[in-house]
Coordinates of C-alpha atoms and ligand atoms in Angstrom, one line a residue:
X255 CA 15.0 -38.6 -14.3
X256 CA 13.6 -35.1 -14.1
X257 CA 15.4 -32.0 -15.3
X258 CA 15.5 -30.8 -11.6
X259 CA 17.4 -33.9 -10.4
X260 CA 19.7 -33.8 -13.4
X261 CA 20.7 -30.2 -12.3
X262 CA 21.2 -31.2 -8.7
X263 CA 23.3 -34.2 -9.8
X264 CA 25.5 -31.8 -11.8
X265 CA 25.8 -29.3 -8.9
X266 CA 26.7 -32.0 -6.4
X267 CA 29.5 -33.1 -8.7
X268 CA 31.1 -29.6 -9.0
X269 CA 34.7 -29.6 -8.0
X270 CA 37.6 -27.2 -7.3
X271 CA 35.4 -24.9 -5.4
X272 CA 37.1 -22.2 -3.3
X273 CA 37.0 -22.7 0.5
X274 CA 35.0 -19.5 0.9
X275 CA 32.4 -20.8 -1.6
X276 CA 32.1 -24.2 0.0
X277 CA 31.2 -22.5 3.2
X278 CA 28.7 -20.2 1.5
X279 CA 27.1 -23.1 -0.2
X280 CA 26.7 -25.0 3.1
X281 CA 25.2 -21.8 4.6
X282 CA 22.7 -21.7 1.7
X283 CA 21.7 -25.3 2.3
X284 CA 21.3 -24.9 6.1
X285 CA 19.5 -21.6 6.1
X286 CA 16.9 -22.9 3.8
X287 CA 16.6 -26.7 4.4
X288 CA 16.4 -27.2 8.2
X289 CA 13.2 -28.1 9.9
X290 CA 12.2 -29.2 13.4
X291 CA 9.8 -32.1 13.6
X292 CA 8.4 -34.1 16.5
X293 CA 9.2 -37.8 16.1
X294 CA 8.2 -40.1 19.0
X295 CA 8.0 -37.3 21.5
X296 CA 11.4 -35.9 20.6
X297 CA 11.9 -32.7 18.7
X298 CA 14.4 -33.4 15.9
X299 CA 16.4 -31.1 13.7
X300 CA 16.1 -32.6 10.2
X301 CA 17.2 -32.0 6.7
X302 CA 14.9 -33.8 4.3
X303 CA 15.4 -34.2 0.5
X304 CA 14.2 -36.4 -2.3
X305 CA 17.6 -36.2 -3.9
X306 CA 20.2 -39.0 -3.0
X307 CA 23.3 -37.0 -4.0
X308 CA 22.2 -33.9 -2.1
X309 CA 21.6 -36.0 1.1
X310 CA 25.0 -37.6 0.7
X311 CA 26.7 -34.2 0.1
X312 CA 25.1 -32.6 3.2
X313 CA 25.9 -35.6 5.3
X314 CA 29.6 -35.5 4.4
X315 CA 29.9 -31.7 4.7
X316 CA 28.4 -31.8 8.2
X317 CA 30.5 -34.7 9.2
X318 CA 33.7 -32.8 8.2
X319 CA 32.8 -30.2 10.8
X320 CA 30.9 -32.2 13.5
X321 CA 32.0 -35.8 13.0
X322 CA 29.3 -37.2 15.4
X323 CA 26.6 -34.6 14.7
X324 CA 24.7 -36.2 11.9
X325 CA 23.0 -39.5 11.3
X326 CA 20.9 -40.8 8.4
X327 CA 17.6 -41.6 10.0
X328 CA 15.1 -43.5 7.9
X329 CA 17.3 -43.4 4.8
X330 CA 14.5 -44.3 2.5
X331 CA 11.1 -43.4 3.6
X332 CA 8.8 -44.7 0.8
X333 CA 5.7 -42.6 1.3
X334 CA 4.2 -43.3 -2.1
X335 CA 5.3 -45.8 -4.7
X336 CA 8.7 -44.8 -6.1
X337 CA 8.7 -41.7 -4.0
X338 CA 11.9 -41.9 -1.8
X339 CA 12.7 -39.3 0.8
X340 CA 16.2 -39.1 2.5
X341 CA 16.1 -37.8 6.0
X342 CA 19.2 -36.5 7.8
X343 CA 19.0 -36.1 11.5
X344 CA 21.2 -33.2 12.6
X345 CA 19.8 -32.9 16.2
X346 CA 23.2 -34.1 17.4
X347 CA 25.2 -31.1 16.2
X348 CA 23.6 -29.0 19.0
X349 CA 25.5 -31.1 21.5
X350 CA 28.9 -30.1 20.2
X351 CA 30.8 -26.9 20.4
X352 CA 31.7 -27.1 16.7
X353 CA 28.1 -27.7 15.9
X354 CA 26.9 -24.7 17.7
X355 CA 29.7 -22.6 16.2
X356 CA 28.6 -23.8 12.8
X357 CA 25.0 -22.8 13.3
X358 CA 26.1 -19.4 14.8
X359 CA 28.4 -18.7 12.0
X360 CA 25.6 -19.1 9.4
X361 CA 23.2 -17.0 11.5
X362 CA 20.9 -19.8 12.7
X363 CA 19.5 -19.9 16.2
X364 CA 17.6 -23.1 17.1
X365 CA 15.4 -23.8 20.1
X366 CA 14.4 -27.5 20.0
X367 CA 12.0 -27.3 23.0
X368 CA 10.2 -24.4 21.4
X369 CA 10.4 -25.9 17.9
X370 CA 11.7 -22.6 16.5
X371 CA 14.5 -21.7 14.1
X372 CA 15.4 -18.1 13.9
X373 CA 17.7 -16.5 11.3
X374 CA 19.9 -13.5 11.8
X375 CA 21.7 -11.6 8.9
X376 CA 24.3 -13.5 7.1
X377 CA 26.5 -11.2 5.1
X378 CA 28.3 -12.4 2.0
X379 CA 30.7 -10.0 0.3
X380 CA 32.3 -12.0 -2.5
X381 CA 30.4 -12.4 -5.8
X382 CA 31.6 -16.0 -6.0
X383 CA 30.2 -16.8 -2.6
X384 CA 26.8 -15.3 -3.4
X385 CA 26.6 -17.7 -6.4
X386 CA 27.5 -20.6 -4.1
X387 CA 24.9 -19.5 -1.5
X388 CA 22.2 -19.4 -4.1
X389 CA 23.3 -22.8 -5.3
X390 CA 23.0 -24.2 -1.8
X391 CA 19.5 -22.8 -1.5
X392 CA 18.6 -24.3 -4.8
X393 CA 20.0 -27.7 -3.8
X394 CA 17.9 -27.7 -0.6
X395 CA 14.6 -26.2 -1.6
X396 CA 14.7 -25.5 -5.4
X397 CA 13.2 -27.1 -8.4
X398 CA 12.9 -26.5 -12.2
X399 CA 10.2 -27.9 -14.4
X400 CA 11.1 -29.8 -17.5
X401 CA 11.7 -27.1 -20.1
X402 CA 10.0 -29.3 -22.7
X403 CA 6.7 -28.6 -20.8
X404 CA 7.1 -25.1 -19.5
X405 CA 9.6 -22.6 -18.0
X406 CA 9.4 -22.5 -14.3
X407 CA 12.1 -22.4 -11.5
X408 CA 11.1 -22.0 -7.9
X409 CA 12.6 -22.1 -4.4
X410 CA 10.2 -22.7 -1.4
X411 CA 11.2 -21.0 1.8
X412 CA 9.7 -21.4 5.3
X413 CA 11.0 -18.1 6.5
X414 CA 10.2 -14.7 4.9
X415 CA 13.5 -13.2 6.0
X416 CA 15.3 -15.9 4.0
X417 CA 13.0 -15.5 1.0
X418 CA 13.6 -11.8 0.8
X419 CA 17.4 -12.4 1.2
X420 CA 17.4 -14.8 -1.7
X421 CA 15.4 -12.4 -3.8
X422 CA 17.9 -9.6 -3.0
X423 CA 20.8 -11.9 -4.1
X424 CA 19.0 -13.0 -7.2
X425 CA 18.4 -9.4 -8.2
X426 CA 22.1 -8.7 -7.6
X427 CA 22.6 -10.9 -10.7
X428 CA 19.9 -9.0 -12.5
X429 CA 17.4 -11.8 -12.3
X430 CA 13.8 -10.8 -11.8
X431 CA 12.3 -13.2 -9.2
X432 CA 8.7 -13.0 -8.1
X433 CA 7.1 -14.0 -4.8
X434 CA 3.9 -15.8 -4.0
X435 CA 2.6 -17.4 -0.8
X436 CA 1.6 -21.1 -1.0
X437 CA 0.4 -22.7 2.2
X438 CA 3.1 -21.9 4.7
X439 CA 5.7 -21.3 2.1
X440 CA 7.2 -18.2 0.4
X441 CA 7.7 -19.3 -3.2
X442 CA 10.3 -17.3 -5.0
X443 CA 9.9 -18.1 -8.7
X444 CA 10.7 -17.1 -12.3
X445 CA 8.9 -18.1 -15.5
X446 CA 10.9 -16.4 -18.2
X447 CA 13.1 -18.8 -20.2
X448 CA 15.9 -16.2 -20.2
X449 CA 15.8 -15.8 -16.4
X450 CA 16.0 -19.5 -15.9
X451 CA 19.0 -19.8 -18.2
X452 CA 20.6 -16.9 -16.4
X453 CA 19.9 -18.5 -13.0
X454 CA 21.4 -21.8 -14.1
X455 CA 24.5 -19.8 -15.2
X456 CA 24.7 -18.0 -11.8
X457 CA 24.6 -21.3 -9.8
X458 CA 27.1 -22.9 -12.2
X459 CA 24.8 -25.6 -13.7
X460 CA 26.4 -25.3 -17.2
X461 CA 25.3 -28.6 -18.7
X462 CA 21.7 -28.0 -17.7
X463 CA 22.0 -24.5 -19.2
X464 CA 23.2 -25.9 -22.5
X465 CA 20.4 -28.5 -22.5
X466 CA 17.8 -25.8 -21.8
X467 CA 19.2 -23.6 -24.6
X468 CA 18.8 -26.5 -27.0
X469 CA 15.3 -27.0 -26.0
X470 CA 14.6 -23.3 -26.3
X471 CA 16.0 -23.2 -29.9
X472 CA 13.8 -26.1 -30.9
X473 CA 10.7 -24.5 -29.3
X474 CA 11.4 -21.2 -31.1
X475 CA 11.8 -23.0 -34.4
X476 CA 8.5 -24.8 -33.9
X477 CA 6.8 -21.5 -33.1
X478 CA 8.2 -19.9 -36.1
X479 CA 7.0 -22.6 -38.4
X480 CA 3.6 -22.3 -36.8
X481 CA 3.6 -18.6 -37.4
X482 CA 4.6 -19.0 -41.0
X483 CA 1.8 -21.6 -41.6
X484 CA -0.7 -19.3 -40.0
X485 CA 0.5 -16.4 -42.1
X486 CA 0.2 -18.4 -45.3
X487 CA -3.3 -19.5 -44.3
X488 CA -4.3 -15.9 -43.8
X489 CA -2.9 -14.9 -47.3
X490 CA -4.7 -17.8 -48.9
X491 CA -7.9 -16.7 -47.3
X492 CA -7.5 -13.2 -48.6
X493 CA -6.9 -14.5 -52.2
X494 CA -10.0 -16.8 -51.9
X495 CA -12.2 -14.0 -50.6
X496 CA -11.1 -11.6 -53.4
X497 CA -11.7 -14.3 -56.0
X498 CA -15.2 -15.1 -54.7
X499 CA -16.1 -11.5 -55.0
X500 CA -14.7 -11.3 -58.6
X501 CA -16.5 -14.5 -59.6
X502 CA -19.8 -13.1 -58.3
X503 CA -19.7 -9.9 -60.4
X504 CA -18.4 -11.7 -63.5
X505 CA -21.4 -14.1 -63.1
X506 CA -23.6 -11.0 -62.9
X507 CA -22.0 -9.6 -66.1
X508 CA -22.5 -12.9 -67.8
X509 CA -26.2 -13.0 -66.8
X510 CA -26.8 -9.4 -68.0
X511 CA -24.6 -8.6 -70.9
X512 CA -22.9 -11.9 -71.5
X513 CA -19.2 -12.5 -71.1
X514 CA -18.9 -12.9 -74.9
X515 CA -20.0 -9.3 -75.4
X516 CA -17.2 -7.8 -73.2
X517 CA -14.1 -6.2 -74.8
X518 CA -11.6 -8.9 -75.9
X519 CA -9.0 -8.1 -73.1
X520 CA -11.6 -8.3 -70.4
X521 CA -13.4 -11.3 -71.8
X522 CA -10.3 -13.4 -71.5
X523 CA -9.6 -12.5 -67.9
X524 CA -13.3 -13.0 -66.9
X525 CA -13.3 -16.4 -68.4
X526 CA -10.1 -17.5 -66.7
X527 CA -11.3 -16.3 -63.4
X528 CA -14.5 -18.3 -63.7
X529 CA -12.5 -21.4 -64.6
X530 CA -9.8 -20.9 -61.9
X531 CA -11.4 -19.4 -58.8
X532 CA -8.5 -20.6 -56.6
X533 CA -5.7 -18.9 -58.7
X534 CA -4.0 -15.7 -57.5
X535 CA -3.9 -12.7 -59.9
X536 CA -0.4 -13.4 -60.9
X537 CA -1.2 -17.0 -61.7
X538 CA -4.1 -15.8 -63.9
X539 CA -1.7 -13.4 -65.6
X540 CA 0.6 -16.3 -66.5
X541 CA -2.3 -18.1 -68.2
X542 CA -3.0 -15.2 -70.5
X543 CA -1.6 -15.0 -74.0
X544 CA 0.5 -12.9 -74.0
X545 CA 1.2 -13.2 -70.3
X546 CA 0.3 -10.3 -68.0
X547 CA 1.7 -9.1 -64.7
X548 CA -0.3 -9.1 -61.4
X549 CA -1.0 -5.3 -61.6
X550 CA -2.2 -5.7 -65.2
X551 CA -4.6 -8.4 -64.2
X552 CA -5.7 -6.4 -61.2
X553 CA -6.4 -3.4 -63.5
X554 CA -8.7 -5.5 -65.7
X555 CA -10.5 -7.0 -62.7
X556 CA -11.2 -3.5 -61.5
X557 CA -12.6 -2.6 -64.9
X558 CA -14.9 -5.6 -64.8
X559 CA -16.0 -4.7 -61.3
X560 CA -16.7 -1.1 -62.5
X561 CA -18.8 -2.2 -65.4
X562 CA -20.8 -4.6 -63.2
X563 CA -21.4 -2.0 -60.4
X564 CA -22.4 0.6 -63.0
X565 CA -24.9 -1.9 -64.4
X566 CA -26.3 -2.6 -60.9
X567 CA -26.7 1.2 -60.3
X568 CA -28.7 1.5 -63.5
X569 CA -31.0 -1.3 -62.6
X570 CA -31.9 0.3 -59.2
Ligands
ZN1645 ZN1 33.7 -17.6 -2.7

């Protein structure tokens, strides 16, 4: 199962919701998820979802209000292999007073002959209800990619009034949604891990939030380890480059004056460097007898370099 459908499962099972929030959630579902489609010369008002629990939830919520207004038509439309679509036919609600009141109360104006759905403002004043409204929208038209792969949450709206309304409510919770157009949809999306965690919190998907946080912690640790490895590689490269340079001027000294003719303290360092080109300065220092610190070894290296470069100058 995908991360998205796990979240929707969790949200469909939420209980003890306030009555005000239940209504706001249904409004969020209806204001985002309804479409009109022509089927066998009839214009039908439909709600289509790939998610079994969402279809069942919408079905029972509508049935509570308009008992004869909803039917499951083509419960499982297998378009592709293993791709199941649940289709609710809500055309019937327009034949009932309760149905039209419901549509009116959530700011939806439908014309089946003209195949249009128009939305008027739908004001929500309570913070709890705004969360529920966003949750309804997510259940109907939202998805989250698996956080193992990337961070991406999006809601796809068919109406620009609704997309800007959702952005406004998301910003109310200090989320930072962005908008792009894709085909005939307004896609409201977020790509920051923190935004997605905050969004899951707002819509009350707390199990999903915890799972996402776990994955983020693991990902961060992996990145940190990679950074450390890269950093170590860089340090090693620095040591090796310095050593190669030192070896080259010590070789030069050996060819010209001979290592044996250098002062005793320099002779020993030069010999060890030639024998251990991979060693760091402090490692070289430990091989000396008596041992010498890193800066002491560095000092002698510089002296060797100075003698070598002086000799080169003279030769020019
Ligand atoms: Zn509420």
